[in-house]
Amino acid sequence: MKIDIITIFPEIAEGPLNESIMKRAREAGQVEINCHDLREFTTDKHRQVDDEPYGGGPGMVMKPEPFFAAVESLKTENSRVLMMTPQGKPFEQSIAQELSDETHLIILCGHYEGVDHRVTEALVDDEISIGDYVLTNGTIASVIVVDAIVRLLPGVLGDATSAIEESFSGENGYLEAPQYTRPAEFKDMKVPDVLLSGHHRKIENWRREKSLERTRKIRPDLID
Ligand code: ADE
């Protein structure tokens, strides 16, 4: 998979995507990620990417021309173009799963009060929000989306089962049961006996029960 991120802050994306599992996936060639500076696609002396909103109002709006130039230079017939925006569709595991099947993603990141709507209308396949809150820029959101997608690509997570038996993508989409590691007792807190029993069926039942209990308490909206 190839991912092109278009932003006025390429370093914000480059930092987190150049550590740990993302870094390894890039080095292993499981994903190619390019963080482009939107200003590279301007043609004026001041490399201007924003301007005042028509109709008035606070803040600045991102100009269409650099986004059009960027997408026109990067897009192929296999590309899917995403726009990070709080006005988008809420991002969730099923969307990460669907996007992980694509061969080329181009991710446009907004800033300021928004992006000229002609960009969205003419260039964008999906507008995506990472949640009902407003960030200072979409680049931070793009990193989250890229991380969630790349970890699903074949071979990226060493242990193939770890992407399956976890919250949201397990058999029923419930939250994961609590996990413990050594020591078995710490500051008077004991690991549940069943996890030390070696009894696989009992452990499985316990996890299913805890998963349901936790989901009911914290995310009742995930239960039918
Ligand atoms: N840009 C600013 N806030 C955002 C959000 N919640 N999701 C995606 N992009 C954003």
Short mmCIF file of C-alpha atoms and ligand atoms in Angstrom, two decimals:
data_model
loop_
_atom_site.label_atom_id
_atom_site.label_comp_id
_atom_site.label_asym_id
_atom_site.label_seq_id
_atom_site.Cartn_x
_atom_site.Cartn_y
_atom_site.Cartn_z
CA MET A 1 0.00 0.00 0.00
CA LYS A 2 1.06 3.55 -0.73
CA ILE A 3 -0.12 6.54 1.35
CA ASP A 4 0.44 10.19 0.41
CA ILE A 5 -0.32 12.71 3.17
CA ILE A 6 -0.72 16.32 2.02
CA THR A 7 -0.32 18.88 4.79
CA ILE A 8 1.30 22.20 5.67
CA PHE A 9 2.90 20.35 8.63
CA PRO A 10 4.67 17.30 7.16
CA GLU A 11 6.85 17.02 10.29
CA ILE A 12 3.77 16.44 12.47
CA ALA A 13 2.94 13.35 10.41
CA GLU A 14 6.54 12.26 9.86
CA GLY A 15 7.34 12.13 13.62
CA PRO A 16 4.86 9.53 14.86
CA LEU A 17 4.91 7.60 11.57
CA ASN A 18 8.66 7.17 11.89
CA GLU A 19 8.65 5.27 15.18
CA SER A 20 8.01 1.74 16.35
CA ILE A 21 5.71 -0.45 14.24
CA MET A 22 5.02 2.22 11.59
CA LYS A 23 8.74 2.72 11.07
CA ARG A 24 9.33 -1.02 10.78
CA ALA A 25 6.46 -1.41 8.31
CA ARG A 26 7.93 1.34 6.15
CA GLU A 27 11.43 -0.10 6.29
CA ALA A 28 10.11 -3.57 5.44
CA GLY A 29 8.29 -2.13 2.40
CA GLN A 30 4.87 -3.20 3.72
CA VAL A 31 3.73 0.39 3.26
CA GLU A 32 5.16 3.43 1.49
CA ILE A 33 4.25 6.67 3.28
CA ASN A 34 5.09 10.08 1.83
CA CYS A 35 4.41 13.28 3.79
CA HIS A 36 4.15 16.17 1.31
CA ASP A 37 4.33 19.86 2.13
CA LEU A 38 1.27 21.50 0.58
CA ARG A 39 3.36 24.65 -0.03
CA GLU A 40 5.40 22.68 -2.56
CA PHE A 41 2.30 22.76 -4.75
CA THR A 42 1.90 26.55 -4.70
CA THR A 43 3.12 28.68 -7.61
CA ASP A 44 3.19 32.18 -6.10
CA LYS A 45 6.18 33.89 -4.50
CA HIS A 46 4.72 33.79 -0.98
CA ARG A 47 3.66 30.15 -1.25
CA GLN A 48 0.23 31.15 0.05
CA VAL A 49 -2.09 28.32 1.11
CA ASP A 50 -4.95 30.25 2.75
CA ASP A 51 -7.09 33.35 2.32
CA GLU A 52 -10.03 35.19 3.89
CA PRO A 53 -13.45 33.54 3.71
CA TYR A 54 -15.95 34.83 1.15
CA GLY A 55 -18.97 36.16 3.01
CA GLY A 56 -16.87 37.14 6.01
CA GLY A 57 -16.32 35.39 9.32
CA PRO A 58 -13.38 34.55 11.55
CA GLY A 59 -10.21 32.74 10.51
CA MET A 60 -8.78 31.76 7.17
CA VAL A 61 -9.85 29.20 4.58
CA MET A 62 -7.40 26.98 2.70
CA LYS A 63 -7.17 27.81 -1.00
CA PRO A 64 -8.16 25.24 -3.61
CA GLU A 65 -5.27 25.54 -6.09
CA PRO A 66 -2.49 23.81 -4.08
CA PHE A 67 -4.76 20.87 -3.18
CA PHE A 68 -5.80 20.48 -6.84
CA ALA A 69 -2.15 20.59 -7.97
CA ALA A 70 -1.17 18.03 -5.32
CA VAL A 71 -3.94 15.56 -6.11
CA GLU A 72 -3.50 15.95 -9.88
CA SER A 73 0.20 15.14 -9.57
CA LEU A 74 -0.25 12.12 -7.26
CA LYS A 75 -3.54 10.55 -8.29
CA THR A 76 -3.75 7.41 -10.41
CA GLU A 77 -6.79 5.32 -11.34
CA ASN A 78 -6.29 3.26 -8.15
CA SER A 79 -6.25 6.18 -5.73
CA ARG A 80 -8.80 6.91 -3.01
CA VAL A 81 -8.76 10.47 -1.72
CA LEU A 82 -9.60 11.19 1.93
CA MET A 83 -10.07 14.53 3.65
CA MET A 84 -9.55 14.84 7.40
CA THR A 85 -12.26 17.10 8.83
CA PRO A 86 -14.46 17.26 11.94
CA GLN A 87 -17.39 17.41 9.48
CA GLY A 88 -16.56 13.93 8.19
CA LYS A 89 -17.88 10.44 8.80
CA PRO A 90 -16.80 9.11 12.23
CA PHE A 91 -13.72 6.89 11.84
CA GLU A 92 -14.04 3.40 13.26
CA GLN A 93 -12.44 -0.03 13.01
CA SER A 94 -14.66 -1.16 10.12
CA ILE A 95 -13.52 1.84 8.04
CA ALA A 96 -9.87 1.11 8.89
CA GLN A 97 -10.49 -2.46 7.73
CA GLU A 98 -12.08 -1.33 4.47
CA LEU A 99 -9.34 1.21 3.73
CA SER A 100 -6.62 -1.37 4.43
CA ASP A 101 -7.71 -3.12 1.20
CA GLU A 102 -6.90 -0.08 -0.96
CA THR A 103 -3.66 0.19 -2.92
CA HIS A 104 -3.24 3.97 -2.78
CA LEU A 105 -4.60 6.54 -0.32
CA ILE A 106 -4.15 10.29 -0.69
CA ILE A 107 -4.99 12.05 2.59
CA LEU A 108 -5.70 15.78 2.55
CA CYS A 109 -5.24 17.60 5.86
CA GLY A 110 -7.02 20.85 6.60
CA HIS A 111 -6.05 23.64 8.96
CA TYR A 112 -7.54 26.98 10.02
CA GLU A 113 -11.32 27.36 9.64
CA GLY A 114 -11.57 24.87 6.83
CA VAL A 115 -10.81 24.07 3.21
CA ASP A 116 -12.44 25.62 0.13
CA HIS A 117 -15.46 23.41 -0.56
CA ARG A 118 -14.54 22.91 -4.22
CA VAL A 119 -11.69 20.68 -3.02
CA THR A 120 -14.16 18.43 -1.21
CA GLU A 121 -16.62 18.41 -4.08
CA ALA A 122 -14.21 17.74 -6.91
CA LEU A 123 -11.39 15.71 -5.36
CA VAL A 124 -12.49 13.89 -2.23
CA ASP A 125 -13.98 10.39 -2.04
CA ASP A 126 -14.44 10.29 1.76
CA GLU A 127 -14.47 12.96 4.45
CA ILE A 128 -13.31 11.45 7.75
CA SER A 129 -13.52 12.69 11.34
CA ILE A 130 -11.66 10.96 14.17
CA GLY A 131 -14.24 12.12 16.73
CA ASP A 132 -16.60 14.84 17.86
CA TYR A 133 -13.99 17.39 18.89
CA VAL A 134 -11.96 19.96 16.97
CA LEU A 135 -8.18 19.72 16.60
CA THR A 136 -5.94 22.57 15.47
CA ASN A 137 -5.16 20.65 12.28
CA GLY A 138 -6.11 17.53 10.39
CA THR A 139 -2.55 16.21 10.23
CA ILE A 140 -2.79 14.87 13.79
CA ALA A 141 -6.01 13.10 12.77
CA SER A 142 -4.37 11.68 9.65
CA VAL A 143 -1.65 10.01 11.75
CA ILE A 144 -4.33 8.19 13.76
CA VAL A 145 -6.09 7.00 10.62
CA VAL A 146 -2.84 5.86 8.99
CA ASP A 147 -1.73 3.98 12.13
CA ALA A 148 -5.08 2.17 12.38
CA ILE A 149 -4.89 1.15 8.70
CA VAL A 150 -1.21 0.19 8.48
CA ARG A 151 -1.30 -2.13 11.51
CA LEU A 152 -3.92 -4.19 9.62
CA LEU A 153 -1.69 -4.74 6.57
CA PRO A 154 -0.35 -8.28 6.11
CA GLY A 155 2.81 -8.91 8.13
CA VAL A 156 2.85 -5.58 9.96
CA LEU A 157 1.90 -7.02 13.36
CA GLY A 158 4.24 -9.89 14.14
CA ASP A 159 1.58 -12.00 15.84
CA ALA A 160 -1.26 -12.33 13.33
CA THR A 161 -3.83 -13.08 16.03
CA SER A 162 -3.22 -9.88 17.98
CA ALA A 163 -5.16 -7.83 15.42
CA ILE A 164 -8.11 -10.22 15.57
CA GLU A 165 -8.68 -10.79 19.31
CA GLU A 166 -8.97 -7.19 20.35
CA SER A 167 -11.58 -4.56 21.02
CA PHE A 168 -13.91 -3.75 18.11
CA SER A 169 -12.64 -6.43 15.77
CA GLY A 170 -13.24 -9.55 17.85
CA GLU A 171 -16.13 -11.90 17.12
CA ASN A 172 -18.78 -9.52 18.48
CA GLY A 173 -17.08 -6.11 18.40
CA TYR A 174 -17.15 -5.73 22.21
CA LEU A 175 -14.37 -4.24 24.34
CA GLU A 176 -11.49 -6.54 25.20
CA ALA A 177 -11.36 -8.30 28.60
CA PRO A 178 -8.74 -7.11 31.14
CA GLN A 179 -5.17 -8.41 30.65
CA TYR A 180 -2.54 -9.25 33.28
CA THR A 181 1.11 -10.25 33.36
CA ARG A 182 3.61 -11.21 36.06
CA PRO A 183 3.75 -10.86 39.06
CA ALA A 184 0.64 -12.84 40.05
CA GLU A 185 0.34 -10.67 43.15
CA PHE A 186 1.31 -6.99 43.30
CA LYS A 187 0.56 -4.51 46.12
CA ASP A 188 -2.09 -6.89 47.51
CA MET A 189 -3.77 -7.07 44.08
CA LYS A 190 -4.14 -10.58 42.73
CA VAL A 191 -4.49 -11.76 39.16
CA PRO A 192 -7.81 -13.65 38.87
CA ASP A 193 -7.23 -17.35 39.70
CA VAL A 194 -8.85 -18.56 36.50
CA LEU A 195 -6.07 -16.98 34.40
CA LEU A 196 -3.47 -18.99 36.32
CA SER A 197 -5.46 -22.23 36.05
CA GLY A 198 -4.28 -23.26 32.59
CA HIS A 199 -7.89 -24.26 31.87
CA HIS A 200 -8.45 -22.86 28.39
CA ARG A 201 -12.21 -23.20 28.20
CA LYS A 202 -12.68 -21.57 31.61
CA ILE A 203 -10.33 -18.75 30.63
CA GLU A 204 -12.25 -18.20 27.39
CA ASN A 205 -15.57 -18.07 29.28
CA TRP A 206 -14.13 -15.67 31.84
CA ARG A 207 -12.87 -13.36 29.09
CA ARG A 208 -16.21 -13.42 27.30
CA GLU A 209 -17.99 -12.55 30.56
CA LYS A 210 -15.59 -9.69 31.41
CA SER A 211 -15.75 -8.38 27.87
CA LEU A 212 -19.54 -8.16 28.06
CA GLU A 213 -19.45 -6.66 31.56
CA ARG A 214 -16.96 -3.98 30.53
CA THR A 215 -18.82 -3.17 27.34
CA ARG A 216 -22.14 -2.88 29.17
CA LYS A 217 -20.57 -0.47 31.66
CA ILE A 218 -18.39 1.70 29.41
CA ARG A 219 -19.82 1.37 25.88
CA PRO A 220 -23.44 0.17 26.05
CA ASP A 221 -23.89 1.60 22.53
CA LEU A 222 -21.78 -1.31 21.18
CA ILE A 223 -24.35 -3.87 22.38
CA ASP A 224 -27.30 -4.46 20.04
N1 ADE B 1 -9.42 18.31 11.95
C1 ADE B 1 -9.76 18.99 13.07
N2 ADE B 1 -10.45 18.24 13.90
C2 ADE B 1 -10.60 17.01 13.30
C3 ADE B 1 -11.25 15.81 13.67
N3 ADE B 1 -11.92 15.67 14.81
N4 ADE B 1 -11.18 14.77 12.81
C4 ADE B 1 -10.52 14.90 11.63
N5 ADE B 1 -9.90 16.01 11.23
C5 ADE B 1 -9.93 17.07 12.06
#
